[in-house]
Coordinates of C-alpha atoms and ligand atoms in Angstrom, one line a residue:
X179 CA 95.5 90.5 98.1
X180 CA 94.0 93.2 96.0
X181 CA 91.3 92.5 93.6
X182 CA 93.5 94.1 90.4
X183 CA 96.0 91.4 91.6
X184 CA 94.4 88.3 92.1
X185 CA 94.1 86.4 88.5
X186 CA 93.1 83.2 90.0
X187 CA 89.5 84.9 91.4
X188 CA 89.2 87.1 88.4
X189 CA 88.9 83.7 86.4
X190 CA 86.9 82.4 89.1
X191 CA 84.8 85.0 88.9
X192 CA 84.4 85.0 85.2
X193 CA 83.5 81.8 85.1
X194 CA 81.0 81.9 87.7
X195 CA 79.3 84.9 86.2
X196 CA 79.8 83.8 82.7
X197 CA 80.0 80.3 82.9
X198 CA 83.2 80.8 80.7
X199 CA 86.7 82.2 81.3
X200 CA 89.9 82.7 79.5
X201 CA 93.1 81.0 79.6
X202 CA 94.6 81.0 82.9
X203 CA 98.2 80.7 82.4
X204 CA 100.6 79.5 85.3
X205 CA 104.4 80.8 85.2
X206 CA 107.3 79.3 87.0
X207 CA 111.1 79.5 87.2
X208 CA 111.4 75.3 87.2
X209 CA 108.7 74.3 84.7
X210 CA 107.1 75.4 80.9
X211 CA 104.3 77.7 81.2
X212 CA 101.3 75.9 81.9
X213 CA 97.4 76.7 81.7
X214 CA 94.7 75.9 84.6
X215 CA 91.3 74.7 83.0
X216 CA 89.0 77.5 85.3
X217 CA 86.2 74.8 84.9
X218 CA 88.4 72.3 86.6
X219 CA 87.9 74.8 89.8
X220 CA 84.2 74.1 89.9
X221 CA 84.1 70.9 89.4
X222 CA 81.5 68.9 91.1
X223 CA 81.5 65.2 92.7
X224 CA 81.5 63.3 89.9
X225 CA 84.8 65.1 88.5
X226 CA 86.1 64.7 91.4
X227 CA 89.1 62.3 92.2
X228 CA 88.7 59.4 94.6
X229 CA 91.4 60.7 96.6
X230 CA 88.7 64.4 97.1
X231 CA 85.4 62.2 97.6
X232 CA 87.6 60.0 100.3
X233 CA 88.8 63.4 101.9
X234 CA 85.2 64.6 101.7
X235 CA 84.0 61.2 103.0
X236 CA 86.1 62.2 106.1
X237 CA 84.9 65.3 106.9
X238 CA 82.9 65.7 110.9
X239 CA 81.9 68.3 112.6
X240 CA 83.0 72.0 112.1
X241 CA 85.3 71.9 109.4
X242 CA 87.0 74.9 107.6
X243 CA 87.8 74.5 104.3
X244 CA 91.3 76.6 103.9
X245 CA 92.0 77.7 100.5
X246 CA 88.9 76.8 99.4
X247 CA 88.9 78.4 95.5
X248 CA 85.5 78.9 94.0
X249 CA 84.5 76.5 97.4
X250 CA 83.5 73.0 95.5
X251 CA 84.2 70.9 98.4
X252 CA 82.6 73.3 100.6
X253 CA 79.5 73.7 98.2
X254 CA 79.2 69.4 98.5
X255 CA 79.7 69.4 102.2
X256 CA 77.0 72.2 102.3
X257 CA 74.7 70.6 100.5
X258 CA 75.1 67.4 102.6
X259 CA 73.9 69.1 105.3
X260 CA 77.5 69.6 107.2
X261 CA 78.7 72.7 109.1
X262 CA 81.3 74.0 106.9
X263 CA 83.3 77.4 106.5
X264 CA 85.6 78.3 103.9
X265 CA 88.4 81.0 104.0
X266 CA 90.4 82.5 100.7
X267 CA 93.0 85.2 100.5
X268 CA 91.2 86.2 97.2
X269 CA 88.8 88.7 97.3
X270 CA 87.4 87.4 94.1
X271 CA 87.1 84.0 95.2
X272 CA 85.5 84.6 98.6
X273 CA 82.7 86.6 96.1
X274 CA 81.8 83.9 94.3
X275 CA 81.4 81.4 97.3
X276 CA 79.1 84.1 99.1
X277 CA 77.4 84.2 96.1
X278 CA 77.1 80.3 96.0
X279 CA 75.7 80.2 99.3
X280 CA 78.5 79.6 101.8
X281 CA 79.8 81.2 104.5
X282 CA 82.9 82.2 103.0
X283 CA 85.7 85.0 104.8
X284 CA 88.3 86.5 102.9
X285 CA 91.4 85.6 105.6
X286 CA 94.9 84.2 104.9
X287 CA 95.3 81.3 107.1
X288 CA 98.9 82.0 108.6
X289 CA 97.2 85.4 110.1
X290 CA 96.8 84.8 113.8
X291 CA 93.4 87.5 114.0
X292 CA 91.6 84.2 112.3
X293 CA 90.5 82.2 115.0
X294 CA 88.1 79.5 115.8
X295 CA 88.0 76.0 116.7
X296 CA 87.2 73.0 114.0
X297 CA 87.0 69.6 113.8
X298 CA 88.0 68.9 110.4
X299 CA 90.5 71.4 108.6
X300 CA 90.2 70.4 104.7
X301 CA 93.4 71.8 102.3
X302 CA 92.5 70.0 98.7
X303 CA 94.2 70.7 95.1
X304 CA 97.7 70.3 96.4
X305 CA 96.4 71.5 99.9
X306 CA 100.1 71.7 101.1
X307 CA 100.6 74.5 98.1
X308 CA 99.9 77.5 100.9
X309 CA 103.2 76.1 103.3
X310 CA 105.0 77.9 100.5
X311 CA 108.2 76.4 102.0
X312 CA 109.8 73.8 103.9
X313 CA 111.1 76.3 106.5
X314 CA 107.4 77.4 106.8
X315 CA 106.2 74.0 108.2
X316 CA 106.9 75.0 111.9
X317 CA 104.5 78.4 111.3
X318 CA 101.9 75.9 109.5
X319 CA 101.4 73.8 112.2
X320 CA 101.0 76.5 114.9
X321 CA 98.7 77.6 113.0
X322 CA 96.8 74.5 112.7
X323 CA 97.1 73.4 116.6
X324 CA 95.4 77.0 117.4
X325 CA 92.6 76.5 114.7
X326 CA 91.8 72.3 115.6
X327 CA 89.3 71.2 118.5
X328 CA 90.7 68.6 120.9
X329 CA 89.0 65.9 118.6
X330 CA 90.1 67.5 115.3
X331 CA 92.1 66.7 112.2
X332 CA 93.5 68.1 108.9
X333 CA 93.0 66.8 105.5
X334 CA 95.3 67.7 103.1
X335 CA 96.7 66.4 99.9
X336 CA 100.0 67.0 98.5
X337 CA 102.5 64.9 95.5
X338 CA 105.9 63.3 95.9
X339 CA 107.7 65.8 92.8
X340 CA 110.7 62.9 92.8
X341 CA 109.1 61.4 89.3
X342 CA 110.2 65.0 87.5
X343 CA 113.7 64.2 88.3
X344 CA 114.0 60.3 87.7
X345 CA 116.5 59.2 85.5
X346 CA 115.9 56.4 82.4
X347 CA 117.5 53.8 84.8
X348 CA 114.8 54.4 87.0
X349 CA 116.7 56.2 89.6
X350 CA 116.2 59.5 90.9
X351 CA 119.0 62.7 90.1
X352 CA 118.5 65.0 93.7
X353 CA 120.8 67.8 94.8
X354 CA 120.8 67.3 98.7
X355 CA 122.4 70.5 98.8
X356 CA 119.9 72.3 96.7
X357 CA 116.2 73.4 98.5
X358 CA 113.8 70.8 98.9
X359 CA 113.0 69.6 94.9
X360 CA 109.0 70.0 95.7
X361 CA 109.5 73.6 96.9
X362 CA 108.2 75.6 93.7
X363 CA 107.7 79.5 92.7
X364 CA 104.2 80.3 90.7
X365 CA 103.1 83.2 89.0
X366 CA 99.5 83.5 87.5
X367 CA 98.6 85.5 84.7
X368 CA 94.9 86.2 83.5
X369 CA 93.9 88.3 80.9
X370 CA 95.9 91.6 81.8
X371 CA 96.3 90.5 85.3
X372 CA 99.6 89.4 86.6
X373 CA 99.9 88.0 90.3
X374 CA 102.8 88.5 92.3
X375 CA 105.1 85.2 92.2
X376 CA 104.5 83.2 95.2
X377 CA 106.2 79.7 96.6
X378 CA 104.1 76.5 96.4
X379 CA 104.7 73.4 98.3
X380 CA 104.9 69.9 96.9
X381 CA 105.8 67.2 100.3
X382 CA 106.3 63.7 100.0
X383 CA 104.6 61.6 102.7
X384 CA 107.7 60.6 104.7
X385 CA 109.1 64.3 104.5
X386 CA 105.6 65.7 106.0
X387 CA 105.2 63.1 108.6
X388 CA 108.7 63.8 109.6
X389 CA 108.3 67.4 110.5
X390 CA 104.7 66.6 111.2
X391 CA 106.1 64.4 114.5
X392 CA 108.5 67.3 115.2
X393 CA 106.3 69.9 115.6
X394 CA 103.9 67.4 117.9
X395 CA 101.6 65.8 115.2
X396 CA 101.3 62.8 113.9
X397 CA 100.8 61.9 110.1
X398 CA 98.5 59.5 108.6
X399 CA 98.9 57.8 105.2
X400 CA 94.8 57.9 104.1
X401 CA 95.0 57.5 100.8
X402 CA 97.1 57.4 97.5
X403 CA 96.6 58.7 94.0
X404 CA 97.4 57.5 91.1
X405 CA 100.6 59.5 90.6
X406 CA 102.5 59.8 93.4
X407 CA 99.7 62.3 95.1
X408 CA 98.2 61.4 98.1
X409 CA 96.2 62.4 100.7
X410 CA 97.2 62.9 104.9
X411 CA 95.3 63.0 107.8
X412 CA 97.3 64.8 110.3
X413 CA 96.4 65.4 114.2
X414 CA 98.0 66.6 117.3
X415 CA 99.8 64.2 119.6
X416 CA 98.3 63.8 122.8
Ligands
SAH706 N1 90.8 74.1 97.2 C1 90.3 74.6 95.9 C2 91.3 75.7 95.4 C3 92.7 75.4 95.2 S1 93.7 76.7 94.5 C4 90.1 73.5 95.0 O1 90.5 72.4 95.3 O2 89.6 73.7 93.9 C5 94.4 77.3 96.0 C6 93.6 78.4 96.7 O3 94.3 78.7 97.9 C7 93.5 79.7 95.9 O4 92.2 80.0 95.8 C8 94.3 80.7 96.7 O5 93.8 82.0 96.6 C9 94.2 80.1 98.1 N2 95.3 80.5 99.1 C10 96.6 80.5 98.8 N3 97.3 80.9 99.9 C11 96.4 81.0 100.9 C12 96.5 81.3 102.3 N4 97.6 81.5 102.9 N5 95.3 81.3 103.1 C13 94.1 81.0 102.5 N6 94.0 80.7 101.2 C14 95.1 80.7 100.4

């Protein structure tokens, strides 16, 4: 991603330089435009959710923290001491977590030239967002076998987007022949900076730990928000 077209980091930025930022405004086909509080991206243990301190909780060993924004879990995990590594595909965001202290790379996680071998793989804030799409679950966990040591897991969190569609009589109106109702399209918009659209995914538990077991992992059920979020520990099958 290029610097000129990454709002996300260029809000990041500005409130890591500043300590303020404007309005970062998120687009999609399905939903109202919304607005991302930057602040909430640098928020700090005691803003964080139980569902983040119990994935932080979890954490051992090497971990890599994919995704990892302006890097607050990483900046906790560093400061407790624990060997963590962050990776972003903005440029803007890796800047700020360098400047923060931690050993951040600038590397998109489905690009097979990032290699290594970690213990805990942490993907928080709708960690499964970066699958993009159902059909890219197969790619994802290729991905994640090549980058997890024998003893390793991931941590990711993800929401079940059924509530959006549920009906007054409490039932739920899905087209089964329409895509999978948590894939999603985003665009961010920041000051004049417009991103290029991109496709988010929302899983529910029991669709993830199906193609989890189909691609030869297994799914774990760690914890659950308070609306419909939760968070899965997944790892290989021996
Ligand atoms: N985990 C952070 C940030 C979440 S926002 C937090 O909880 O605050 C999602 C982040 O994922 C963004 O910074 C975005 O640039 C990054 N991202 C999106 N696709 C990615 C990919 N394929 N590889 C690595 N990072 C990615």
């Amino acid at each position: 991603m290029e610097s000129n077209k990454d709002p996300m980091g260029a809000a990041i930025l500005d409130y890591h330089r500043y300590g303020k930022a404007s309005k970062l405004r998120v687009r999609s086909s399905q939903f109202e435009e919304d607005e991302i509080p930057v602040e909430t991206l640098f928020r700090d243990w005691n803003e964080m959710s139980p569902l983040e301190k119990k994935a932080i909780e979890l954490c051992q060993g090497k971990i890599l923290d994919v995704g990892a924004g302006s890097g607050c879990h990483s900046l906790i995990l560093h400061k407790r001491s624990k060997d963590v590594e962050a990776i972003d595909i903005s440029p803007n965001a890796v800047t700020v977590m360098q400047e923060r202290g931690l050993r951040a790379k600038l590397y998109d996680v489905f690009d097979p030239s990032f290699t290594g071998q970690y213990d805990t793989i942490l993907l928080l804030m709708n960690g499964s967002g970066i699958i993009g799409k159902i059909e890219r679950l197969e790619n994802f966990f290729q991905r994640m076998r090549a980058l997890l040591s024998p003893k390793g897991y991931i941590l990711m969190d993800s929401s079940d987007l059924k509530y959006l569609y549920e009906e007054e009589d409490g039932s739920y109106l899905i087209d089964i022949n329409d895509n999978y109702y948590g894939e999603i399209d985003y665009q961010m918009i920041y000051k004049s900076i417009k991103g290029a659209s991109f496709d988010w995914l929302y899983i529910d538990f029991e669709t993830l730990a199906y193609y989890a077991k189909s691609y030869g992992f297994q799914a774990e059920l760690v914890h659950q928000g308070e609306h419909y979020d939760y968070l899965a520990k997944l790892s290989v099958v021996k």
